[in-house]
């Protein structure tokens, strides 16, 4: 597929990490409809490619993404938002079965911050800045900024960010648990790829089950989540990869997973 607003390339020693570069630098990677359509398509391609074990989404040093495209949406009416199902293109990011890693340098604002939070893991460059500035332009977060952010960093901090529009630094984002690690900007992508390679070294089948289980923690009550986890744990015993993983351990050798 030909892309205009993103670039795809394979990374890692075994070329098993699919990288997507948001590539609309003149608009600080503002997330217009075309960019989001291309991103969804690229994610679907990686999802269907059995050689890919994890996906990294990144921007450039100045911006991961400065939000939804303000100039594109400014004239929207309420009716058009509904009829056109505005933001429907965004759901793909949070529904990918393979693990997704956001590697955030520079600005992750509005929809850019929400896009990062849709990913499973966020790594940040030391100059990264996160914010939900929608309030300053007469709207509110529309893709999880008032919901995912609140679950991740808590009500007081999320309220403060959403009501002031103020940005937080990479350090603050790490302290609150929104970001799992910080690296010097020029090492960020490499570190995100290494993380993707580590994940890709495990059974893709087990990884998919594990990702699903962690996501349930986010979406339901503790009792429901524990039930789902227990039954999914039980289900791993029906896979060849569980037999192989435990056999390899007892034979002191590396496992050879086949996703069966
Ligand atoms: C469209 C954008 C944009 C955006 C930047 N640009 N952000 N265009 N939509 N979200 C464009 C600018 O218009 C400008 O284009 C070029 O990118 C460079 O931006 P500057 O503002 O000149 O850069 P700088 O002075 O360095 O300031 C950086 C910035 C600022 C602080 C990040 O650009 C900014 O405040 N951007 C908007 C951030 C924002 O409000 N995001 C939330 C959007 S609402 P020209 O043509 O002039 O060079 C949202 C809703 C989400 O995301 C709902 C669910 C998805």
Coordinates of C-alpha atoms and ligand atoms in Angstrom, one line a residue:
X1 CA 0.0 0.0 0.0
X2 CA 1.2 3.6 -0.7
X3 CA 1.1 5.9 2.2
X4 CA 1.4 9.7 2.3
X5 CA 1.1 10.6 5.9
X6 CA 2.8 7.7 7.6
X7 CA 5.9 5.5 6.9
X8 CA 6.2 1.8 7.7
X9 CA 9.4 -0.1 8.2
X10 CA 10.4 -3.3 9.9
X11 CA 12.9 -3.2 12.8
X12 CA 14.8 -5.5 15.1
X13 CA 17.4 -8.2 14.3
X14 CA 14.7 -10.6 13.1
X15 CA 12.7 -7.8 11.5
X16 CA 9.8 -8.8 13.7
X17 CA 8.9 -5.4 15.0
X18 CA 6.6 -3.3 12.8
X19 CA 7.3 0.4 13.1
X20 CA 4.8 3.1 12.0
X21 CA 6.2 6.7 11.7
X22 CA 3.5 9.4 11.8
X23 CA 4.8 11.6 9.0
X24 CA 3.1 14.9 8.6
X25 CA 5.8 17.0 10.1
X26 CA 4.7 20.4 8.8
X27 CA 1.4 20.1 10.8
X28 CA 3.2 18.5 13.8
X29 CA 1.6 15.2 12.8
X30 CA -1.9 16.6 13.3
X31 CA -4.2 13.6 13.1
X32 CA -6.4 14.3 10.1
X33 CA -8.8 11.8 8.7
X34 CA -6.4 10.6 6.0
X35 CA -3.6 10.0 8.5
X36 CA -5.9 8.0 10.8
X37 CA -7.2 5.9 7.9
X38 CA -3.6 5.2 6.8
X39 CA -2.7 4.4 10.4
X40 CA -5.6 1.9 10.8
X41 CA -4.7 0.3 7.5
X42 CA -1.0 -0.1 8.5
X43 CA -2.0 -1.6 11.8
X44 CA -4.3 -4.1 10.1
X45 CA -1.4 -5.1 7.8
X46 CA 0.9 -5.7 10.7
X47 CA -1.8 -7.5 12.5
X48 CA -2.2 -9.9 9.6
X49 CA 1.5 -10.4 9.1
X50 CA 2.6 -13.5 11.1
X51 CA 6.2 -12.4 11.2
X52 CA 5.4 -9.3 13.2
X53 CA 5.3 -9.7 17.0
X54 CA 4.9 -6.1 18.2
X55 CA 4.1 -2.7 16.7
X56 CA 5.8 0.6 17.5
X57 CA 4.1 3.9 16.7
X58 CA 6.3 7.0 16.8
X59 CA 6.5 10.6 15.5
X60 CA 9.5 12.9 15.2
X61 CA 11.6 14.8 17.8
X62 CA 9.3 17.8 17.8
X63 CA 6.0 16.0 17.9
X64 CA 4.5 12.6 18.4
X65 CA 1.2 14.3 17.4
X66 CA -0.2 17.7 18.3
X67 CA -3.8 16.5 18.3
X68 CA -6.7 16.0 15.9
X69 CA -6.5 18.3 12.9
X70 CA -8.1 21.5 14.2
X71 CA -8.4 23.1 10.7
X72 CA -10.1 20.1 9.3
X73 CA -12.7 19.7 12.1
X74 CA -13.4 23.4 12.9
X75 CA -16.4 23.7 10.6
X76 CA -18.0 20.4 11.6
X77 CA -21.6 20.5 12.7
X78 CA -23.0 18.3 15.4
X79 CA -25.1 16.5 12.8
X80 CA -22.1 15.9 10.5
X81 CA -20.1 14.5 13.5
X82 CA -22.9 12.0 14.0
X83 CA -23.7 11.1 10.4
X84 CA -20.0 10.9 9.5
X85 CA -19.3 8.9 12.7
X86 CA -16.4 11.3 13.5
X87 CA -13.5 9.5 15.2
X88 CA -14.7 6.1 14.2
X89 CA -11.3 5.6 12.5
X90 CA -9.7 5.8 15.9
X91 CA -11.0 2.6 17.4
X92 CA -8.6 0.4 15.4
X93 CA -5.7 1.5 17.5
X94 CA -7.1 0.3 20.8
X95 CA -8.4 -3.0 19.2
X96 CA -5.2 -4.3 17.6
X97 CA -4.5 -7.8 19.0
X98 CA -0.8 -7.4 18.9
X99 CA 1.0 -5.4 21.5
X100 CA 1.5 -1.7 20.5
X101 CA 4.2 0.6 21.9
X102 CA 4.0 4.4 21.6
X103 CA 7.4 6.0 21.4
X104 CA 6.7 9.6 22.2
X105 CA 9.2 12.4 21.6
X106 CA 8.0 16.1 21.7
X107 CA 4.3 17.0 21.8
X108 CA 1.6 14.5 22.5
X109 CA -1.4 16.8 22.8
X110 CA -5.1 16.2 22.6
X111 CA -5.8 13.4 20.2
X112 CA -2.0 12.8 20.2
X113 CA -2.0 12.1 23.9
X114 CA -5.1 10.0 23.5
X115 CA -3.4 8.0 20.6
X116 CA -0.4 7.3 22.9
X117 CA -2.8 6.1 25.7
X118 CA -4.6 3.8 23.3
X119 CA -1.2 2.0 22.9
X120 CA -0.4 -0.8 25.4
X121 CA 2.9 0.7 26.6
X122 CA 4.3 4.3 26.4
X123 CA 8.0 5.0 26.3
X124 CA 8.9 8.7 26.3
X125 CA 11.9 10.8 25.2
X126 CA 13.1 13.1 27.9
X127 CA 11.7 16.2 26.2
X128 CA 8.2 14.7 25.6
X129 CA 5.2 16.7 26.7
X130 CA 1.7 15.4 27.3
X131 CA -1.5 17.5 27.5
X132 CA -5.2 17.7 26.8
X133 CA -5.5 21.3 25.6
X134 CA -9.0 20.9 24.0
X135 CA -10.5 23.1 26.7
X136 CA -8.6 26.1 25.3
X137 CA -10.2 25.7 21.8
X138 CA -13.8 25.3 23.0
X139 CA -14.1 21.5 23.1
X140 CA -13.2 18.5 25.3
X141 CA -11.2 15.3 24.8
X142 CA -13.0 13.0 22.4
X143 CA -10.9 9.8 22.2
X144 CA -10.3 8.8 25.8
X145 CA -8.6 11.9 27.3
X146 CA -11.2 12.3 30.0
X147 CA -11.5 8.5 30.5
X148 CA -8.3 6.7 30.0
X149 CA -6.2 9.5 31.5
X150 CA -8.4 9.5 34.6
X151 CA -7.9 5.8 35.1
X152 CA -4.2 6.0 34.6
X153 CA -3.2 9.1 36.5
X154 CA -6.1 9.6 38.9
X155 CA -8.9 12.2 39.1
X156 CA -7.1 15.2 40.5
X157 CA -4.3 15.2 38.0
X158 CA -6.6 14.3 35.1
X159 CA -9.0 17.1 36.1
X160 CA -6.2 19.5 36.3
X161 CA -4.9 18.6 32.9
X162 CA -8.3 18.6 31.2
X163 CA -9.5 21.8 32.8
X164 CA -6.4 23.9 32.4
X165 CA -5.0 22.4 29.2
X166 CA -1.5 22.6 30.9
X167 CA 1.1 20.1 29.7
X168 CA 3.0 17.6 31.9
X169 CA 6.6 16.6 31.3
X170 CA 7.9 13.2 30.6
X171 CA 9.1 12.9 34.3
X172 CA 5.6 13.7 35.6
X173 CA 4.1 11.3 33.1
X174 CA 6.5 8.6 34.3
X175 CA 5.8 9.4 38.0
X176 CA 2.1 8.9 37.5
X177 CA 2.5 5.6 35.7
X178 CA 1.3 6.9 32.4
X179 CA 4.7 6.4 30.8
X180 CA 6.7 3.3 31.7
X181 CA 10.2 4.5 30.9
X182 CA 12.1 7.6 29.8
X183 CA 15.1 7.7 27.5
X184 CA 17.3 10.4 25.8
X185 CA 15.3 11.5 22.7
X186 CA 17.8 10.0 20.2
X187 CA 17.7 6.5 21.9
X188 CA 13.9 6.3 22.3
X189 CA 13.0 4.5 19.1
X190 CA 15.8 2.0 19.5
X191 CA 14.7 1.2 23.0
X192 CA 11.1 0.9 21.9
X193 CA 12.2 -1.5 19.2
X194 CA 14.2 -3.5 21.8
X195 CA 11.1 -3.8 23.9
X196 CA 9.1 -4.9 20.9
X197 CA 11.8 -7.6 20.1
X198 CA 11.6 -8.9 23.7
X199 CA 7.8 -9.2 23.4
X200 CA 8.2 -10.8 20.0
X201 CA 10.5 -13.5 21.5
X202 CA 7.5 -15.0 23.3
X203 CA 4.7 -17.0 21.9
X204 CA 2.4 -14.7 19.9
X205 CA -0.5 -16.8 21.0
X206 CA 0.2 -16.4 24.7
X207 CA 1.1 -12.7 24.2
X208 CA -2.4 -12.1 22.6
X209 CA -4.1 -13.8 25.6
X210 CA -2.0 -11.9 28.1
X211 CA -2.7 -8.5 26.4
X212 CA -6.4 -9.3 26.5
X213 CA -6.3 -10.2 30.2
X214 CA -4.5 -6.9 31.1
X215 CA -7.0 -4.9 29.1
X216 CA -9.9 -6.5 31.0
X217 CA -8.5 -5.1 34.2
X218 CA -9.0 -1.7 32.6
X219 CA -12.5 -2.3 31.5
X220 CA -14.4 -4.2 34.2
X221 CA -14.7 -4.9 37.9
X222 CA -12.0 -6.8 39.9
X223 CA -14.2 -9.9 40.3
X224 CA -15.0 -10.1 36.6
X225 CA -11.4 -9.5 35.7
X226 CA -10.1 -12.2 38.1
X227 CA -12.6 -14.6 36.7
X228 CA -11.5 -13.8 33.1
X229 CA -7.9 -14.1 34.1
X230 CA -8.3 -17.4 35.8
X231 CA -10.1 -19.0 32.9
X232 CA -7.7 -17.5 30.3
X233 CA -4.8 -18.9 32.4
X234 CA -6.6 -22.3 32.4
X235 CA -6.9 -22.0 28.6
X236 CA -3.2 -21.6 28.1
X237 CA -2.9 -25.3 29.2
X238 CA -4.7 -26.3 26.0
X239 CA -1.9 -24.8 23.9
X240 CA 1.2 -26.5 22.6
X241 CA 3.2 -23.4 23.5
X242 CA 2.5 -23.9 27.2
X243 CA 3.7 -27.5 26.9
X244 CA 6.8 -26.4 25.0
X245 CA 7.5 -23.4 27.3
X246 CA 7.4 -25.5 30.4
X247 CA 9.3 -28.5 28.8
X248 CA 12.0 -26.1 27.6
X249 CA 12.4 -24.7 31.1
X250 CA 12.8 -28.2 32.6
X251 CA 15.3 -29.2 29.9
X252 CA 17.2 -25.9 30.4
X253 CA 16.9 -24.8 26.8
X254 CA 15.2 -22.0 24.9
X255 CA 11.6 -22.7 23.9
X256 CA 10.5 -23.0 20.3
X257 CA 7.0 -21.5 20.1
X258 CA 4.7 -22.3 17.2
X259 CA 1.5 -20.4 18.2
X260 CA -0.4 -23.6 18.5
Ligands
LIG1 C1 -3.9 21.4 12.8 C2 -1.9 22.0 13.7 C3 -2.2 21.4 14.9 C4 -3.4 20.7 15.0 C5 -0.2 22.3 15.0 N1 -0.7 22.5 13.8 N2 -1.1 21.6 15.7 N3 -2.7 22.0 12.6 N4 -4.3 20.8 14.0 N5 -3.8 20.1 16.1 C6 0.0 23.3 12.7 C7 0.0 24.7 13.0 O1 -1.2 25.3 12.6 C8 1.2 25.2 12.1 O2 0.8 25.2 10.8 C9 2.2 24.0 12.3 O3 1.4 22.9 12.7 C10 3.3 24.3 13.3 O4 2.6 24.6 14.5 P1 3.0 25.9 15.4 O5 1.8 26.2 16.2 O6 3.5 27.0 14.5 O7 4.2 25.4 16.2 P2 4.7 25.9 17.6 O8 4.6 27.4 17.7 O9 6.0 25.2 17.9 O10 3.6 25.4 18.7 C11 3.5 24.0 18.9 C12 2.1 23.7 19.7 C13 1.0 24.3 18.9 C14 2.2 24.2 21.1 C15 2.0 22.2 19.7 O11 1.0 24.0 17.5 C16 -0.4 24.0 19.4 O12 -0.9 24.4 20.4 N6 -1.1 23.1 18.6 C17 -2.5 22.8 18.9 C18 -2.5 21.8 20.0 C19 -4.0 21.4 20.3 O13 -4.8 22.2 20.7 N7 -4.3 20.1 20.2 C20 -5.6 19.6 20.5 C21 -6.4 19.6 19.3 S1 -8.1 19.1 19.6 P3 1.2 26.5 9.8 O14 0.4 26.1 8.6 O15 0.7 27.7 10.5 O16 2.7 26.3 9.7 C22 -8.0 17.5 19.7 C23 -9.3 16.8 19.9 C24 -9.2 15.4 20.1 O17 -7.0 16.8 19.5 C25 -10.5 14.7 19.9 C26 -10.4 13.3 19.7 C27 -9.4 12.9 18.7

